[in-house]
mmCIF file of C-alpha atoms in Angstrom:
data_model
loop_
_atom_site.group_PDB
_atom_site.id
_atom_site.type_symbol
_atom_site.label_atom_id
_atom_site.label_comp_id
_atom_site.label_asym_id
_atom_site.label_seq_id
_atom_site.Cartn_x
_atom_site.Cartn_y
_atom_site.Cartn_z
ATOM 1 C CA UNK B 28 0.000 0.000 0.000
ATOM 2 C CA UNK B 29 1.438 3.354 -1.076
ATOM 3 C CA UNK B 30 -1.444 5.798 -0.493
ATOM 4 C CA UNK B 31 -4.214 5.853 2.111
ATOM 5 C CA UNK B 32 -7.050 8.189 3.022
ATOM 6 C CA UNK B 33 -6.616 9.987 6.347
ATOM 7 C CA UNK B 34 -9.537 9.638 8.764
ATOM 8 C CA UNK B 35 -8.704 11.317 12.071
ATOM 9 C CA UNK B 36 -11.957 13.075 13.027
ATOM 10 C CA UNK B 37 -15.651 12.201 13.064
ATOM 11 C CA UNK B 38 -16.214 14.330 9.969
ATOM 12 C CA UNK B 39 -13.289 12.651 8.177
ATOM 13 C CA UNK B 40 -14.955 9.296 8.787
ATOM 14 C CA UNK B 41 -18.425 10.492 7.718
ATOM 15 C CA UNK B 42 -17.039 11.836 4.441
ATOM 16 C CA UNK B 43 -15.025 8.693 3.754
ATOM 17 C CA UNK B 44 -17.992 6.420 4.477
ATOM 18 C CA UNK B 45 -20.365 8.454 2.304
ATOM 19 C CA UNK B 46 -17.918 8.490 -0.604
ATOM 20 C CA UNK B 47 -17.475 4.708 -0.462
ATOM 21 C CA UNK B 48 -20.779 3.345 0.861
ATOM 22 C CA UNK B 49 -23.193 6.249 0.488
ATOM 23 C CA UNK B 50 -24.069 6.448 4.203
ATOM 24 C CA UNK B 51 -22.719 6.930 7.713
ATOM 25 C CA UNK B 52 -24.013 7.220 11.296
ATOM 26 C CA UNK B 53 -22.727 9.795 13.763
ATOM 27 C CA UNK B 54 -23.585 11.036 17.241
ATOM 28 C CA UNK B 55 -24.963 14.577 16.895
ATOM 29 C CA UNK B 56 -23.446 15.635 20.226
ATOM 30 C CA UNK B 57 -26.632 16.692 22.044
ATOM 31 C CA UNK B 58 -27.273 16.087 25.748
ATOM 32 C CA UNK B 59 -30.361 14.216 26.967
ATOM 33 C CA UNK B 60 -32.067 17.392 28.204
ATOM 34 C CA UNK B 61 -31.806 18.987 24.763
ATOM 35 C CA UNK B 62 -33.234 15.864 23.139
ATOM 36 C CA UNK B 63 -36.186 15.903 25.524
ATOM 37 C CA UNK B 64 -36.831 19.561 24.698
ATOM 38 C CA UNK B 65 -36.661 18.791 20.979
ATOM 39 C CA UNK B 66 -39.138 15.949 21.472
ATOM 40 C CA UNK B 67 -41.582 18.399 23.057
ATOM 41 C CA UNK B 68 -40.946 20.894 20.241
ATOM 42 C CA UNK B 69 -41.636 18.157 17.673
ATOM 43 C CA UNK B 70 -45.081 17.508 19.170
ATOM 44 C CA UNK B 71 -45.888 21.223 19.315
ATOM 45 C CA UNK B 72 -44.830 21.634 15.679
ATOM 46 C CA UNK B 73 -46.965 18.634 14.743
ATOM 47 C CA UNK B 74 -50.051 20.176 16.340
ATOM 48 C CA UNK B 75 -49.415 23.617 14.823
ATOM 49 C CA UNK B 76 -48.864 22.088 11.383
ATOM 50 C CA UNK B 77 -52.123 20.159 11.597
ATOM 51 C CA UNK B 78 -54.062 23.202 12.783
ATOM 52 C CA UNK B 79 -52.636 25.421 10.069
ATOM 53 C CA UNK B 80 -53.363 22.984 7.237
ATOM 54 C CA UNK B 81 -56.907 21.811 7.884
ATOM 55 C CA UNK B 82 -56.467 19.116 10.508
ATOM 56 C CA UNK B 83 -55.619 15.409 10.381
ATOM 57 C CA UNK B 84 -58.329 14.446 7.900
ATOM 58 C CA UNK B 85 -57.228 17.055 5.368
ATOM 59 C CA UNK B 86 -53.623 15.892 5.642
ATOM 60 C CA UNK B 87 -54.657 12.228 5.390
ATOM 61 C CA UNK B 88 -56.449 13.015 2.137
ATOM 62 C CA UNK B 89 -53.075 13.895 0.566
ATOM 63 C CA UNK B 90 -51.045 11.311 2.536
ATOM 64 C CA UNK B 91 -49.283 14.018 4.560
ATOM 65 C CA UNK B 92 -50.510 13.156 8.067
ATOM 66 C CA UNK B 93 -47.181 11.552 9.057
ATOM 67 C CA UNK B 94 -45.071 14.502 7.893
ATOM 68 C CA UNK B 95 -44.374 17.959 9.335
ATOM 69 C CA UNK B 96 -43.219 20.232 6.517
ATOM 70 C CA UNK B 97 -40.636 22.831 7.547
ATOM 71 C CA UNK B 98 -40.798 22.465 11.356
ATOM 72 C CA UNK B 99 -38.216 25.254 11.786
ATOM 73 C CA UNK B 100 -41.022 27.656 10.818
ATOM 74 C CA UNK B 101 -42.853 26.605 14.010
ATOM 75 C CA UNK B 102 -40.121 25.960 16.567
ATOM 76 C CA UNK B 103 -36.661 27.626 16.771
ATOM 77 C CA UNK B 104 -34.955 24.434 18.017
ATOM 78 C CA UNK B 105 -35.261 23.010 14.511
ATOM 79 C CA UNK B 106 -33.140 25.840 13.110
ATOM 80 C CA UNK B 107 -30.508 24.883 15.675
ATOM 81 C CA UNK B 108 -30.760 21.281 14.463
ATOM 82 C CA UNK B 109 -30.350 22.391 10.842
ATOM 83 C CA UNK B 110 -27.090 24.142 11.728
ATOM 84 C CA UNK B 111 -25.476 21.222 13.580
ATOM 85 C CA UNK B 112 -21.732 21.844 13.281
ATOM 86 C CA UNK B 113 -20.757 18.290 12.248
ATOM 87 C CA UNK B 114 -23.416 18.165 9.557
ATOM 88 C CA UNK B 115 -22.603 21.600 8.147
ATOM 89 C CA UNK B 116 -18.881 20.773 8.011
ATOM 90 C CA UNK B 117 -19.651 17.441 6.319
ATOM 91 C CA UNK B 118 -21.829 19.120 3.703
ATOM 92 C CA UNK B 119 -19.271 21.812 2.995
ATOM 93 C CA UNK B 120 -16.566 19.213 2.453
ATOM 94 C CA UNK B 121 -18.671 16.973 0.212
ATOM 95 C CA UNK B 122 -20.586 19.640 -1.735
ATOM 96 C CA UNK B 123 -18.212 21.992 -3.482
ATOM 97 C CA UNK B 124 -18.796 25.703 -3.154
ATOM 98 C CA UNK B 125 -22.218 26.618 -1.806
ATOM 99 C CA UNK B 126 -24.589 24.628 0.441
ATOM 100 C CA UNK B 127 -28.316 25.367 0.775
ATOM 101 C CA UNK B 128 -30.863 23.777 3.090
ATOM 102 C CA UNK B 129 -33.160 22.299 0.472
ATOM 103 C CA UNK B 130 -35.776 20.914 2.861
ATOM 104 C CA UNK B 131 -36.517 20.004 6.468
ATOM 105 C CA UNK B 132 -39.337 17.636 7.387
ATOM 106 C CA UNK B 133 -40.461 15.914 10.553
ATOM 107 C CA UNK B 134 -41.231 12.294 9.661
ATOM 108 C CA UNK B 135 -43.233 9.773 11.636
ATOM 109 C CA UNK B 136 -43.126 6.032 11.029
ATOM 110 C CA UNK B 137 -46.530 5.082 12.468
ATOM 111 C CA UNK B 138 -47.037 2.154 14.863
ATOM 112 C CA UNK B 139 -48.649 -1.235 14.321
ATOM 113 C CA UNK B 140 -47.664 -1.583 10.654
ATOM 114 C CA UNK B 141 -49.830 1.334 9.561
ATOM 115 C CA UNK B 142 -49.311 2.422 5.951
ATOM 116 C CA UNK B 143 -46.235 4.661 5.573
ATOM 117 C CA UNK B 144 -45.245 6.455 2.361
ATOM 118 C CA UNK B 145 -41.485 6.141 2.928
ATOM 119 C CA UNK B 146 -41.421 2.318 2.767
ATOM 120 C CA UNK B 147 -40.775 2.192 -0.975
ATOM 121 C CA UNK B 148 -37.163 2.249 -2.129
ATOM 122 C CA UNK B 149 -36.294 5.766 -3.251
ATOM 123 C CA UNK B 150 -33.598 8.363 -3.669
ATOM 124 C CA UNK B 151 -33.915 11.793 -2.126
ATOM 125 C CA UNK B 152 -33.746 13.222 -5.596
ATOM 126 C CA UNK B 153 -36.762 11.096 -6.535
ATOM 127 C CA UNK B 154 -37.183 9.395 -9.911
ATOM 128 C CA UNK B 155 -33.630 10.268 -11.029
ATOM 129 C CA UNK B 156 -31.545 7.546 -12.654
ATOM 130 C CA UNK B 157 -28.133 9.108 -13.027
ATOM 131 C CA UNK B 158 -25.058 9.388 -10.833
ATOM 132 C CA UNK B 159 -22.545 12.194 -10.344
ATOM 133 C CA UNK B 160 -18.865 12.228 -9.455
ATOM 134 C CA UNK B 161 -19.590 14.405 -6.409
ATOM 135 C CA UNK B 162 -22.691 14.592 -4.213
ATOM 136 C CA UNK B 163 -25.442 16.914 -5.393
ATOM 137 C CA UNK B 164 -27.102 16.766 -1.991
ATOM 138 C CA UNK B 165 -26.600 15.240 1.440
ATOM 139 C CA UNK B 166 -29.427 13.860 3.556
ATOM 140 C CA UNK B 167 -29.044 14.138 7.340
ATOM 141 C CA UNK B 168 -31.778 12.096 9.048
ATOM 142 C CA UNK B 169 -31.884 12.921 12.758
ATOM 143 C CA UNK B 170 -33.085 10.101 15.010
ATOM 144 C CA UNK B 171 -35.364 11.713 17.586
ATOM 145 C CA UNK B 172 -36.272 8.197 18.753
ATOM 146 C CA UNK B 173 -34.009 5.145 18.621
ATOM 147 C CA UNK B 174 -34.005 3.389 15.242
ATOM 148 C CA UNK B 175 -34.439 -0.345 15.872
ATOM 149 C CA UNK B 176 -35.280 -3.434 13.841
ATOM 150 C CA UNK B 177 -38.658 -3.547 15.584
ATOM 151 C CA UNK B 178 -39.712 0.040 14.852
ATOM 152 C CA UNK B 179 -38.739 0.112 11.193
ATOM 153 C CA UNK B 180 -35.187 1.450 11.062
ATOM 154 C CA UNK B 181 -34.019 2.825 7.709
ATOM 155 C CA UNK B 182 -32.662 0.364 5.153
ATOM 156 C CA UNK B 183 -30.008 1.279 2.589
ATOM 157 C CA UNK B 184 -28.396 -0.335 -0.442
ATOM 158 C CA UNK B 185 -24.687 0.363 0.118
ATOM 159 C CA UNK B 186 -22.849 2.080 -2.748
ATOM 160 C CA UNK B 187 -26.045 2.389 -4.823
ATOM 161 C CA UNK B 188 -25.226 6.079 -5.295
ATOM 162 C CA UNK B 189 -22.655 4.833 -7.819
ATOM 163 C CA UNK B 190 -25.162 2.943 -9.996
ATOM 164 C CA UNK B 191 -27.762 4.549 -12.236
ATOM 165 C CA UNK B 192 -30.432 1.848 -12.110
ATOM 166 C CA UNK B 193 -32.194 0.280 -9.151
ATOM 167 C CA UNK B 194 -30.954 -3.316 -8.825
ATOM 168 C CA UNK B 195 -33.026 -6.457 -9.161
ATOM 169 C CA UNK B 196 -35.374 -7.398 -6.332
ATOM 170 C CA UNK B 197 -33.190 -10.425 -5.602
ATOM 171 C CA UNK B 198 -30.102 -8.250 -5.200
ATOM 172 C CA UNK B 199 -31.944 -5.628 -3.104
ATOM 173 C CA UNK B 200 -33.297 -8.246 -0.712
ATOM 174 C CA UNK B 201 -29.887 -9.883 -0.314
ATOM 175 C CA UNK B 202 -27.729 -6.771 0.031
ATOM 176 C CA UNK B 203 -29.911 -4.279 1.941
ATOM 177 C CA UNK B 204 -28.488 -3.099 5.267
ATOM 178 C CA UNK B 205 -30.716 -2.010 8.145
ATOM 179 C CA UNK B 206 -29.255 0.961 10.038
ATOM 180 C CA UNK B 207 -29.972 0.843 13.745
ATOM 181 C CA UNK B 208 -29.008 3.971 15.672
ATOM 182 C CA UNK B 209 -29.624 5.488 19.107
ATOM 183 C CA UNK B 210 -31.679 8.614 19.647
ATOM 184 C CA UNK B 211 -29.539 11.683 19.044
ATOM 185 C CA UNK B 212 -27.769 10.210 16.021
ATOM 186 C CA UNK B 213 -27.678 11.419 12.447
ATOM 187 C CA UNK B 214 -27.960 8.907 9.624
ATOM 188 C CA UNK B 215 -26.163 10.731 6.818
ATOM 189 C CA UNK B 216 -26.716 9.708 3.191
ATOM 190 C CA UNK B 217 -25.572 10.701 -0.251
ATOM 191 C CA UNK B 218 -28.938 11.747 -1.703
ATOM 192 C CA UNK B 219 -28.551 9.252 -4.570
ATOM 193 C CA UNK B 220 -28.193 6.162 -2.378
ATOM 194 C CA UNK B 221 -31.351 4.028 -2.471
ATOM 195 C CA UNK B 222 -33.035 3.704 0.915
ATOM 196 C CA UNK B 223 -36.397 2.996 2.519
ATOM 197 C CA UNK B 224 -38.177 3.052 5.850
ATOM 198 C CA UNK B 225 -38.886 -0.278 7.502
ATOM 199 C CA UNK B 226 -42.151 -1.538 8.998
ATOM 200 C CA UNK B 227 -42.863 -0.325 12.533
ATOM 201 C CA UNK B 228 -44.080 -3.400 14.427
ATOM 202 C CA UNK B 229 -44.246 -1.640 17.810
ATOM 203 C CA UNK B 230 -47.140 0.271 19.377
ATOM 204 C CA UNK B 231 -45.259 3.589 19.388
ATOM 205 C CA UNK B 232 -44.454 5.974 16.507
ATOM 206 C CA UNK B 233 -40.818 6.344 15.462
ATOM 207 C CA UNK B 234 -39.960 10.001 14.912
ATOM 208 C CA UNK B 235 -37.161 11.637 12.951
ATOM 209 C CA UNK B 236 -36.244 14.908 11.264
ATOM 210 C CA UNK B 237 -35.107 14.663 7.660
ATOM 211 C CA UNK B 238 -32.852 17.457 6.365
ATOM 212 C CA UNK B 239 -31.549 17.709 2.821
ATOM 213 C CA UNK B 240 -28.640 20.017 1.977
ATOM 214 C CA UNK B 241 -27.956 20.625 -1.696
ATOM 215 C CA UNK B 242 -26.138 22.624 -4.320
ATOM 216 C CA UNK B 243 -28.034 25.888 -5.023
ATOM 217 C CA UNK B 244 -28.970 24.798 -8.547
ATOM 218 C CA UNK B 245 -31.540 22.394 -7.088
ATOM 219 C CA UNK B 246 -34.893 24.003 -6.356
ATOM 220 C CA UNK B 247 -35.865 23.963 -2.673
ATOM 221 C CA UNK B 248 -38.813 21.717 -1.839
ATOM 222 C CA UNK B 249 -40.466 24.818 -0.344
ATOM 223 C CA UNK B 250 -39.195 28.339 -1.044
ATOM 224 C CA UNK B 251 -37.756 28.897 2.424
ATOM 225 C CA UNK B 252 -37.184 32.678 2.171
ATOM 226 C CA UNK B 253 -40.767 33.175 1.007
ATOM 227 C CA UNK B 254 -42.193 30.786 3.619
ATOM 228 C CA UNK B 255 -40.153 32.222 6.503
ATOM 229 C CA UNK B 256 -40.242 35.900 5.583
ATOM 230 C CA UNK B 257 -37.542 38.412 4.788
ATOM 231 C CA UNK B 258 -36.714 39.141 8.437
ATOM 232 C CA UNK B 259 -36.678 35.559 9.776
ATOM 233 C CA UNK B 260 -32.891 35.693 10.259
ATOM 234 C CA UNK B 261 -30.348 38.495 9.899
ATOM 235 C CA UNK B 262 -27.094 36.515 10.201
ATOM 236 C CA UNK B 263 -25.454 36.418 6.752
ATOM 237 C CA UNK B 264 -24.281 32.802 6.982
ATOM 238 C CA UNK B 265 -27.726 31.610 8.064
ATOM 239 C CA UNK B 266 -29.348 33.539 5.258
ATOM 240 C CA UNK B 267 -27.014 31.847 2.770
ATOM 241 C CA UNK B 268 -27.823 28.414 4.201
ATOM 242 C CA UNK B 269 -31.574 29.060 3.992
ATOM 243 C CA UNK B 270 -31.317 30.204 0.383
ATOM 244 C CA UNK B 271 -31.913 33.947 0.690
ATOM 245 C CA UNK B 272 -28.955 34.741 -1.571
ATOM 246 C CA UNK B 273 -29.828 32.364 -4.423
ATOM 247 C CA UNK B 274 -33.481 33.145 -5.074
ATOM 248 C CA UNK B 275 -34.666 33.232 -8.678
ATOM 249 C CA UNK B 276 -35.137 36.853 -9.799
ATOM 250 C CA UNK B 277 -38.757 37.560 -10.742
ATOM 251 C CA UNK B 278 -37.802 40.149 -13.360
ATOM 252 C CA UNK B 279 -34.846 41.578 -15.258
ATOM 253 C CA UNK B 280 -34.880 44.535 -12.866
ATOM 254 C CA UNK B 281 -34.495 42.189 -9.845
ATOM 255 C CA UNK B 282 -31.682 40.337 -11.624
ATOM 256 C CA UNK B 283 -29.795 43.570 -12.317
ATOM 257 C CA UNK B 284 -30.352 44.808 -8.767
ATOM 258 C CA UNK B 285 -28.885 41.556 -7.414
ATOM 259 C CA UNK B 286 -25.848 41.959 -9.677
ATOM 260 C CA UNK B 287 -25.390 45.503 -8.399
ATOM 261 C CA UNK B 288 -25.444 44.340 -4.761
ATOM 262 C CA UNK B 289 -22.730 41.785 -5.460
ATOM 263 C CA UNK B 290 -20.442 44.107 -7.428
#
């Protein structure tokens, strides 16, 4: 052996694992009291989201009752989660240049084998069958509850971010890896690795927060600056992360004004 990759820090290891396998697991570094507070914030955000969007029945009608879209709009702790230092450093090392928070969603794997729309194999750039030499986006799935075999922990197909097509069913069944992780962990994925949620056989929901960080060329799932408002944050780095500096101009005049601000 003449050359070898250096892996001395947690972030070194995350980056190495994602490049080779497409996924990694890392302790987010939060204390138990913070996790308990985030759990309470998750439930408050869930109730506010339901109230704002017509209640449970209205969300069930569009299969959205197990998802909280953009929880950072409801509870400030989720903005803190989105700026986790290890995750931001990982994204900046894997995504060249400019990193934008593309989406943040609270996700609930319901109990007792209830139908769950994340059980199908998918990529987090859905329906795309191409690969790139560098990641276009990084998925950081925060485990608010422990991920276990019994409650439907996430399954991945290692290194599938390197292959354009989804493999045969026989191969997928044989090679899938179930990722168990304690509460307070991040499961970090290259967005092009195939993964799925498992079946929750317990009587309790399994909760997580899914965050996707991408290159700015990819459209945000929800226009965060518009949804959050112009004065949501004033810190320049936070505004860049949330996409305030890469919005699509609505006219030639806006485009020219943006050029003038940057010159």
